[in-house]
XYZ file of C-alpha atoms in Angstrom:
656
model
C 0.262 -0.448 0.039
C 1.343 3.543 -0.931
C 0.671 6.964 0.637
C -1.948 7.643 -1.953
C -3.371 4.013 -1.667
C -4.046 4.713 2.128
C -6.010 8.689 1.955
C -7.848 6.296 -1.535
C -8.899 3.969 0.933
C -10.154 6.685 3.676
C -12.855 8.015 1.694
C -13.579 5.008 1.043
C -14.306 3.558 4.880
C -14.529 7.050 6.200
C -18.305 8.350 4.854
C -17.652 11.333 6.291
C -13.900 12.283 5.568
C -12.688 15.208 3.719
C -9.672 14.975 1.787
C -7.337 17.744 2.272
C -4.548 18.216 0.744
C -2.223 19.471 3.521
C -2.952 16.482 5.232
C -1.113 14.199 2.420
C 1.177 16.828 1.808
C 2.102 16.529 5.591
C 1.962 12.253 5.023
C 4.202 12.781 1.976
C 6.923 14.702 3.779
C 6.536 12.872 6.457
C 7.093 9.577 4.700
C 10.372 10.916 3.312
C 12.212 12.065 6.337
C 11.093 8.469 7.293
C 12.564 6.508 3.682
C 15.845 8.914 3.939
C 16.217 8.478 7.405
C 16.583 11.722 8.718
C 15.074 14.628 10.579
C 11.576 16.089 9.660
C 10.213 19.181 11.179
C 6.827 20.316 10.621
C 4.294 22.598 11.458
C 0.764 21.425 10.673
C -1.803 24.239 11.001
C -4.962 23.374 13.050
C -6.975 21.304 11.005
C -4.304 19.203 9.156
C -5.016 16.423 10.701
C -1.415 15.610 11.261
C -1.903 12.947 14.055
C -3.107 10.192 11.057
C -1.173 12.077 8.405
C 1.802 11.133 10.748
C 0.160 7.539 11.567
C -0.124 6.524 7.902
C 3.823 6.422 7.060
C 4.489 5.355 9.982
C 2.539 1.704 9.751
C 3.337 1.765 6.023
C 7.118 1.583 6.829
C 6.527 -1.755 9.095
C 8.989 -0.221 11.582
C 8.333 -0.433 15.329
C 7.315 3.770 16.180
C 7.330 5.454 19.538
C 4.800 8.525 19.293
C 5.379 10.626 22.020
C 2.787 13.438 23.474
C 2.649 16.185 26.189
C -0.388 15.952 27.211
C -3.136 12.866 27.962
C -5.927 14.141 25.155
C -4.195 14.119 22.652
C -2.918 10.687 23.651
C -5.791 9.204 24.049
C -6.943 10.574 20.580
C -4.285 8.338 19.112
C -5.892 5.624 21.158
C -9.414 5.459 20.792
C -9.474 7.862 17.296
C -7.331 8.030 15.092
C -5.207 3.750 15.152
C -8.509 2.624 15.080
C -8.782 4.837 11.742
C -5.663 3.441 10.432
C -6.303 0.056 11.238
C -9.631 0.067 9.416
C -7.804 0.959 6.035
C -4.651 -1.135 6.305
C -4.559 -4.374 4.472
C -2.580 -5.927 7.237
C -2.838 -5.443 11.366
C -0.763 -3.286 13.442
C -0.948 -3.319 17.754
C -0.955 0.213 19.529
C -0.394 0.150 22.962
C -0.389 3.181 25.499
C 2.179 3.116 27.456
C 2.336 5.599 30.843
C 5.144 5.504 33.988
C 5.085 2.964 36.154
C 4.035 5.457 39.082
C 0.785 5.901 37.484
C -0.413 1.975 37.568
C -0.978 0.292 41.387
C 1.891 -2.369 42.451
C 0.067 -5.116 43.981
C 2.547 -6.210 46.403
C 2.860 -2.519 47.486
C -1.124 -2.696 48.183
C -1.707 -5.548 50.126
C 1.559 -4.099 52.273
C -0.098 -1.388 52.764
C -3.622 -3.103 53.376
C -1.952 -4.527 56.355
C -0.950 -1.397 57.794
C -3.184 1.702 57.137
C -7.132 2.020 56.967
C -8.304 2.497 52.881
C -11.667 3.843 51.067
C -13.830 0.954 50.427
C -14.173 2.859 46.882
C -10.207 2.426 46.000
C -10.737 -1.108 47.472
C -13.137 -1.802 44.763
C -11.544 -0.190 42.473
C -7.786 -2.584 42.912
C -10.472 -5.868 43.196
C -11.688 -5.125 40.015
C -9.349 -2.912 37.636
C -7.811 -4.993 34.946
C -4.961 -2.160 34.186
C -4.097 -1.078 37.522
C -3.820 2.575 35.740
C -4.872 5.339 37.755
C -6.970 7.487 35.300
C -9.427 5.139 35.166
C -10.675 6.165 38.988
C -12.735 9.084 39.291
C -11.558 10.176 42.044
C -7.620 10.138 42.774
C -6.631 9.276 46.442
C -4.441 11.256 48.645
C -0.845 11.629 47.864
C 0.648 9.999 50.753
C -1.407 7.004 49.716
C -0.933 6.455 46.397
C 2.736 7.063 46.879
C 2.612 4.191 49.485
C 0.704 1.660 46.575
C 1.909 2.598 43.018
C 4.645 0.844 41.116
C 8.163 1.750 42.189
C 11.378 0.951 40.338
C 13.368 1.235 43.777
C 11.018 -1.308 45.814
C 10.374 -3.731 42.842
C 11.652 -7.283 43.404
C 10.830 -7.787 40.075
C 10.636 -11.574 39.319
C 11.060 -12.491 42.346
C 7.808 -10.467 43.805
C 4.794 -13.080 44.285
C 2.343 -10.782 42.476
C 4.913 -10.517 39.163
C 2.488 -12.829 37.013
C -0.508 -10.807 37.510
C 1.684 -7.237 37.937
C 0.088 -4.803 36.175
C 3.087 -2.557 35.146
C 4.585 -5.642 33.446
C 2.101 -6.625 31.797
C 1.834 -3.369 30.116
C 5.372 -3.220 29.634
C 4.955 -6.767 27.983
C 1.895 -6.091 25.251
C 4.775 -2.710 24.115
C 7.442 -5.121 23.607
C 4.839 -6.763 21.256
C 3.394 -3.687 19.936
C 4.430 -2.093 16.379
C 2.618 1.465 17.526
C 3.820 2.772 21.186
C 2.406 5.946 22.159
C 3.825 7.757 25.496
C 4.185 10.948 26.821
C 6.450 13.741 26.383
C 8.226 12.826 30.439
C 8.689 9.014 29.365
C 10.257 9.258 26.664
C 13.275 11.370 28.371
C 13.192 8.946 31.676
C 13.808 6.391 28.644
C 16.696 7.845 27.013
C 17.984 9.107 30.224
C 18.181 5.079 31.290
C 19.941 4.566 27.837
C 17.126 2.738 26.992
C 15.579 0.884 29.899
C 12.099 1.498 29.997
C 10.886 1.673 25.860
C 11.278 -1.717 23.674
C 14.102 -0.692 21.008
C 11.996 1.203 18.435
C 13.109 2.602 14.666
C 10.835 5.685 14.248
C 9.977 8.233 16.784
C 6.920 10.619 16.117
C 6.979 13.714 18.407
C 3.694 15.674 18.504
C 4.029 18.919 20.266
C 7.058 19.190 20.090
C 7.117 22.672 21.240
C 6.910 21.390 24.479
C 9.847 18.990 24.753
C 12.710 21.066 25.562
C 10.342 22.710 28.521
C 9.848 18.992 29.220
C 13.546 18.121 29.015
C 14.354 20.797 30.984
C 11.865 19.885 34.202
C 13.459 16.340 33.536
C 16.584 16.820 34.140
C 16.431 19.414 37.146
C 17.372 18.637 40.776
C 15.155 19.684 43.915
C 15.757 19.940 47.448
C 13.252 21.397 50.046
C 13.002 21.215 54.169
C 9.966 18.738 53.912
C 11.411 16.190 51.105
C 14.381 15.936 52.718
C 12.906 15.834 56.646
C 10.125 12.922 54.992
C 13.427 11.139 53.516
C 15.854 11.211 56.971
C 11.980 9.862 58.773
C 11.708 7.195 56.389
C 15.055 6.110 56.682
C 14.014 5.360 60.530
C 11.157 3.293 59.966
C 12.161 1.873 56.904
C 15.293 0.267 57.458
C 15.904 1.437 60.873
C 18.923 3.768 60.155
C 20.233 4.944 62.996
C 18.191 7.857 65.109
C 21.598 9.832 65.476
C 22.473 10.190 61.871
C 18.823 11.206 61.165
C 18.911 13.820 63.889
C 22.480 14.808 62.062
C 20.827 15.638 59.089
C 17.943 17.506 60.978
C 20.032 19.702 62.469
C 22.138 20.452 59.384
C 19.145 21.100 57.487
C 17.717 23.061 60.002
C 20.541 25.471 59.406
C 20.914 25.155 56.097
C 17.312 26.794 55.019
C 17.220 28.816 57.865
C 20.338 30.916 56.664
C 18.469 30.541 53.121
C 15.468 32.009 54.313
C 17.243 34.965 56.483
C 19.159 35.795 52.491
C 16.325 35.564 50.366
C 13.818 37.989 50.959
C 11.883 37.407 47.398
C 9.812 34.492 46.805
C 11.700 33.041 44.230
C 15.405 34.308 44.535
C 18.393 32.915 42.231
C 22.033 31.855 43.823
C 24.921 33.320 41.394
C 27.610 32.640 44.741
C 28.416 29.438 46.306
C 26.679 28.762 49.576
C 29.367 27.045 51.723
C 26.786 26.296 54.115
C 25.217 23.427 51.710
C 28.416 21.726 52.118
C 27.624 20.722 56.150
C 24.605 19.441 54.831
C 25.815 17.608 52.152
C 28.143 15.865 54.782
C 25.936 15.003 57.021
C 23.798 13.252 53.868
C 27.024 11.376 52.960
C 27.022 9.124 56.375
C 23.466 8.473 55.872
C 24.188 7.526 52.678
C 27.334 5.367 54.068
C 25.572 3.702 56.748
C 21.841 2.455 53.892
C 25.332 1.615 50.677
C 27.017 -0.763 53.946
C 24.182 -2.468 54.935
C 23.190 -6.221 54.261
C 20.442 -6.783 57.077
C 21.623 -10.179 58.022
C 19.793 -8.976 61.553
C 16.657 -9.794 59.756
C 14.758 -12.871 59.569
C 14.336 -13.966 55.603
C 10.995 -14.286 55.975
C 8.597 -13.638 53.027
C 12.188 -12.028 51.155
C 12.110 -9.316 54.031
C 15.926 -8.786 53.728
C 15.428 -8.263 49.645
C 12.534 -5.471 50.906
C 14.928 -3.774 52.814
C 17.528 -3.837 50.426
C 15.047 -2.315 48.017
C 13.936 0.517 50.283
C 17.473 1.257 51.238
C 18.236 1.387 47.551
C 15.171 3.651 46.953
C 16.523 6.184 49.744
C 20.012 6.224 48.583
C 18.320 7.062 45.267
C 16.586 9.850 46.555
C 19.510 11.136 48.428
C 21.771 11.135 45.698
C 19.850 13.655 43.992
C 19.687 16.063 47.431
C 23.761 15.777 47.068
C 23.728 16.350 43.405
C 21.569 19.521 43.953
C 23.779 20.298 46.715
C 26.724 20.373 45.279
C 25.596 22.770 42.533
C 24.858 25.362 45.187
C 28.140 24.866 46.743
C 29.994 25.191 43.525
C 28.356 26.719 41.035
C 28.415 25.551 37.758
C 28.119 27.772 34.480
C 25.897 25.159 32.535
C 23.364 25.283 35.464
C 20.895 27.925 37.026
C 20.246 27.616 40.859
C 17.403 29.245 42.825
C 15.141 29.327 46.079
C 12.006 28.990 46.001
C 9.405 30.233 49.720
C 5.901 30.088 50.320
C 4.985 32.881 52.271
C 5.859 31.804 55.930
C 8.623 30.700 55.019
C 7.550 27.339 56.014
C 8.434 25.413 52.451
C 11.749 26.377 51.109
C 13.096 24.438 48.227
C 16.382 24.849 46.118
C 16.148 24.207 42.073
C 19.030 23.310 39.912
C 18.277 23.620 35.951
C 20.551 22.323 33.452
C 20.807 26.114 30.722
C 20.337 24.103 27.568
C 19.069 20.282 27.399
C 19.294 20.074 23.586
C 23.095 18.467 23.794
C 21.168 15.280 25.918
C 18.474 15.535 23.198
C 20.743 15.865 20.134
C 22.167 12.893 21.802
C 20.086 10.593 23.228
C 16.895 10.973 20.818
C 17.514 12.748 16.991
C 21.136 10.728 17.481
C 20.029 7.433 19.322
C 21.556 3.929 18.656
C 19.230 2.294 16.273
C 16.941 4.716 15.233
C 16.560 5.719 11.765
C 14.544 8.550 11.592
C 12.383 11.409 14.005
C 9.625 13.499 13.445
C 8.782 16.549 15.064
C 5.714 18.337 14.699
C 3.455 20.904 16.161
C 0.533 23.558 14.914
C 3.157 25.894 16.267
C 6.865 25.724 15.617
C 7.231 28.150 13.014
C 8.431 31.971 14.477
C 9.389 33.759 11.104
C 13.188 35.110 9.971
C 14.647 33.583 7.530
C 14.205 30.104 8.610
C 10.969 29.479 10.316
C 12.326 26.514 12.149
C 15.379 28.431 13.544
C 14.756 28.781 17.081
C 13.052 25.662 17.422
C 15.782 23.364 15.735
C 18.268 25.480 18.012
C 16.435 23.826 20.856
C 16.378 20.486 20.123
C 20.390 20.434 19.252
C 19.677 20.051 14.878
C 20.810 21.921 12.267
C 21.559 20.477 9.091
C 20.318 17.129 7.481
C 16.457 18.307 7.861
C 13.719 17.516 6.106
C 11.228 20.858 7.004
C 7.686 22.400 6.299
C 5.506 24.944 6.923
C 1.985 23.214 6.560
C -1.387 25.545 6.375
C -4.268 25.059 7.544
C -7.046 23.644 5.201
C -9.496 26.224 7.203
C -10.276 29.632 5.466
C -8.784 32.194 8.063
C -9.672 35.482 5.977
C -13.440 34.021 5.786
C -13.849 32.377 9.191
C -12.426 35.134 11.463
C -11.256 38.544 12.434
C -8.281 39.043 13.973
C -8.886 42.925 16.311
C -6.474 45.401 17.433
C -7.484 48.132 19.217
C -6.178 51.383 18.983
C -5.173 53.580 21.468
C -4.612 51.289 24.921
C -1.772 51.562 26.873
C 0.898 49.415 26.924
C 0.971 46.557 29.574
C 2.943 47.513 31.367
C 0.957 50.597 32.489
C -0.918 50.997 35.623
C -3.744 51.783 33.343
C -3.211 48.791 31.194
C -5.950 46.516 33.164
C -8.942 49.060 33.889
C -8.573 50.042 30.266
C -8.094 46.504 29.154
C -11.480 45.270 31.499
C -13.280 48.001 29.335
C -12.156 46.727 26.351
C -13.164 43.231 26.921
C -17.036 44.447 27.902
C -17.007 46.362 24.880
C -15.484 43.112 22.824
C -18.245 40.732 24.632
C -21.194 42.703 24.736
C -21.065 42.200 20.436
C -19.558 38.859 20.909
C -22.573 37.776 22.606
C -20.151 36.117 25.268
C -19.080 32.539 23.909
C -15.281 33.768 25.040
C -12.310 32.732 26.595
C -10.603 35.543 28.119
C -6.957 34.459 28.350
C -4.316 36.203 30.706
C -0.251 35.846 30.668
C -0.522 35.770 34.374
C -3.094 35.541 37.669
C -2.665 38.856 38.790
C -4.029 40.514 35.497
C -7.112 37.858 35.404
C -8.219 38.160 38.672
C -7.253 42.066 38.619
C -9.437 42.490 35.021
C -12.038 40.010 36.709
C -12.951 41.905 39.562
C -13.814 45.042 37.847
C -16.202 43.557 34.841
C -16.795 39.800 35.974
C -20.176 40.690 38.104
C -20.702 43.127 35.289
C -20.916 41.311 31.999
C -24.609 40.579 32.102
C -22.983 36.879 30.604
C -22.707 33.192 33.013
C -18.710 34.372 33.922
C -16.237 31.878 35.922
C -13.019 32.584 36.120
C -9.764 29.925 36.390
C -9.963 28.102 39.742
C -13.758 29.049 40.751
C -13.646 24.966 39.808
C -11.004 22.393 38.558
C -10.277 22.716 35.329
C -12.304 20.120 33.348
C -15.411 21.173 35.236
C -14.717 24.800 33.968
C -14.347 23.457 30.254
C -17.654 21.401 30.785
C -19.136 24.162 32.476
C -18.571 26.493 29.362
C -20.226 23.534 27.008
C -23.412 23.252 28.829
C -23.855 26.894 29.812
C -24.876 29.333 26.466
C -22.957 32.734 25.995
C -20.571 31.936 28.940
C -16.779 33.446 29.192
C -13.674 32.141 30.843
C -11.199 33.860 31.875
C -8.426 31.611 32.190
C -4.237 32.034 32.019
C -1.783 29.215 31.010
C -3.844 26.006 31.002
C -6.427 27.218 28.361
C -3.702 28.765 26.204
C -3.643 24.883 24.530
C -5.144 21.650 24.927
C -8.608 22.931 25.069
C -10.943 22.350 21.904
C -14.387 23.636 21.450
C -15.717 23.255 18.722
C -18.992 25.028 16.916
C -20.638 28.795 18.755
C -20.184 27.828 21.860
C -16.440 29.589 21.773
C -16.555 32.348 19.256
C -14.394 34.822 20.388
C -10.442 34.375 21.874
C -9.245 37.434 23.896
C -5.463 38.035 24.990
C -4.997 40.665 27.237
C -0.848 40.894 25.728
C 2.264 39.086 23.464
C 3.415 36.343 26.055
C 6.759 37.142 26.816
C 8.291 34.893 29.252
C 8.058 36.590 33.097
C 11.002 38.126 34.190
C 11.764 36.741 37.613
C 11.843 32.808 35.332
C 15.478 32.066 36.527
C 15.781 29.632 33.726
C 15.096 32.139 30.941
C 16.835 34.737 33.099
C 19.857 32.515 33.017
C 19.730 31.867 29.289
C 19.124 35.373 28.488
C 22.146 36.375 30.712
C 24.389 34.052 28.444
C 22.846 35.412 25.228
C 23.817 38.917 26.317
C 27.443 37.802 26.777
C 27.287 37.126 23.111
C 27.698 39.801 20.754
C 26.971 37.960 17.725
C 23.167 37.027 19.352
C 20.785 38.809 20.935
C 18.332 37.532 24.341
C 15.534 39.071 22.861
C 15.333 38.400 18.946
C 16.952 34.702 19.153
C 14.965 33.701 22.350
C 12.168 36.200 23.757
C 10.102 36.813 20.530
C 10.051 33.097 19.184
C 8.812 31.717 22.152
C 6.364 34.295 22.671
C 5.417 33.834 19.039
C 4.743 30.334 19.341
C 3.222 31.119 22.177
C 0.527 33.341 21.486
C -0.142 30.785 18.192
C -1.167 28.848 21.105
C -3.586 30.907 22.394
C -5.093 32.115 18.892
C -5.782 28.288 18.340
C -8.552 28.205 20.587
C -10.617 29.841 17.804
C -10.610 28.040 15.194
C -11.193 23.997 15.193
C -13.051 23.304 12.314
C -14.380 24.309 8.571
C -17.691 25.708 10.097
C -16.494 27.492 13.165
C -15.848 30.957 12.945
C -15.442 34.096 15.186
C -12.953 36.765 16.502
C -9.091 36.664 18.377
C -8.409 39.934 20.038
C -4.936 40.897 21.251
C -4.869 44.356 23.319
C -1.320 44.729 23.367
C -0.353 48.114 21.632
C 2.754 46.619 20.549
C 2.118 44.515 18.248
C 1.187 47.623 16.140
C 3.014 49.991 17.723
C 7.010 47.811 17.680
C 8.495 46.475 14.556
C 9.257 43.238 16.329
C 5.375 43.345 16.873
C 5.178 43.159 12.986
C 7.027 40.393 12.883
C 4.890 38.599 15.221
C 1.566 39.082 13.359
C 3.376 38.004 10.081
C 3.633 34.258 11.945
C -0.265 34.258 12.782
C -2.718 32.845 10.792
C -4.011 35.135 7.745
C -6.937 36.628 9.469
C -9.067 40.010 8.152
C -7.434 42.618 11.039
C -9.591 45.247 12.756
C -8.572 48.512 14.956
C -11.939 49.856 15.205
C -15.546 48.245 16.286
C -17.465 51.215 15.533
C -20.405 50.001 13.745
C -20.447 46.611 14.418
C -23.481 45.431 16.949
C -23.660 41.901 16.454
C -20.225 39.960 15.051
C -22.090 37.169 13.825
C -24.061 40.004 11.403
C -20.531 41.223 10.516
C -18.922 37.811 9.755
C -22.086 37.013 7.884
C -21.417 40.310 5.994
C -17.737 39.224 5.286
C -18.619 35.874 3.742
C -20.879 37.731 1.044
C -18.157 40.761 0.219
C -15.470 37.904 -0.266
C -14.955 35.688 -3.729
C -16.059 32.599 -3.180
C -13.227 29.582 -2.253
C -10.775 29.338 -4.881
C -11.507 31.921 -6.905
C -8.327 34.205 -5.301
C -8.051 34.800 -1.261
C -6.985 30.937 -0.893
C -5.473 29.914 2.188
C -2.403 29.530 1.706
C -1.967 33.061 0.081
C -0.488 35.435 2.793
C 1.303 33.557 5.060
C 3.834 34.574 5.961
C 6.991 31.940 6.368
C 5.950 29.164 4.160
C 8.626 27.149 3.080
C 8.697 24.134 0.667
C 10.420 21.220 1.355
C 13.646 21.624 1.653
C 16.586 19.684 3.235
C 19.413 21.421 5.128
């Protein structure tokens, strides 16, 4: 079967299937990347159908493929929708499995041990007795963290084939299915955990598809960071006493040195987040006491235990788990005491100073991504795709390629959305608003939001770059809008989305978690309002440190090479909430005047979908009526003003 055959078969099997040339072009480009065994980087606009476009050449390759996403919802789309569709058109059988990190599965031996020690809720008992997967996502409730931490599957406390529950273990059953699968769906965190373990988690695979690829560098930064907080250290120290009988004197020494160390940090760091630019020698004394406990744990044989039901083996595993945690703490403290230019270290505290945390993050994860994913032994090709990877300039993928460590032998393409943005949407850029840092911005923005919502009859997401801005605007107008209105934090995210779908003319005020991963079709959502260009906050220590590196290079610009492309990518995600199908239509409003007053604003606009731009809402009473009139005034589709025309940064197939 060829790519063309597959799409012909799609039209035969699915009565509702609409042929999209963009989807076929993307599938062909991905197939070329696989055939030439090179890296493919693709921006595929909303509605392209990129998941199916990648699965078809993947399945036809006859290779084992790993598909990695950032969100659970997209994983479920692959497993429950796209892969069943793929199976329906193939002349051969394929097996696909969704594999999660082992912490998502209940560990039966640990569960039984926990039952003997503590009382457990009946609904949790019922679930464990009846589940066939052991996957916590089946639960319509979530056990408290402490309970789940004691009963989930854990590599540091695993007896493997010596475990009496090995044959019925949910995690190893899932791993066995994964080893037999042709297509394996995972999330970015699990993909990176496998990479850092040199392939000890996932079975060997030939091809890699990274969807929602714009997230992977940030996930990698988090995955390879070290952290240490006062509460966590105290809990681990107490665990050493309770689980493996560590001498109380050693633990007391750690608690004393930890108190002195964190108290010193509190006196030195007055803000909620403080970057440490110089070494803190007090970290050495805490490290020394932790090393003493670590050495004691390493030396234990536990011969004093009666070896009943593998008691010695379990004690060794518990000691090993504690040592693993202590090693992470020691790595963090080493970076606190002896700063490394390749790492950034900072302190975070709560208002009361009762919780203090140190975080050490790598400045540049691109070498790791390149070495362990792109140039992974045995990997023939990788494809990286998202709706928002291109950020302008002569090479629209320059920024993204720098974050994953690849710059040559790349097949890259911007595949435009099949939607007619000029016919379906308008972009409103109001005049005469103050800049976002002006104290008058929020009051004036709130007035503009009120005005916009009166024209759209509600039906809007109002998105902010900070909780403070969201709360400020909501407090000014939320109760007076005349439409049902809620803000992020009023209820859990999923319930907020359900409320929005079930409520006519609803308005939802939200921050970062609503900028992407939310898809609402139809006229329920007819307006997306964005308060400002989403530049990264200046107090983000990682961003600040990366900017410092660029500032020291006379040939680089921290703004042009880092802040601007990151903000462009993020803004495209927010705008992408509006038009999700061919029938959707509406308005995007961006209240930041810098889009029209600054030269970089024009660069951002050139990367956005080709919407009709409005500078005033005068004489517009109803958005629906205005869009009807606009559609009538435009040439029929295919007679000009096509969907490709005017898209800045369109790049045909090319190898660099």
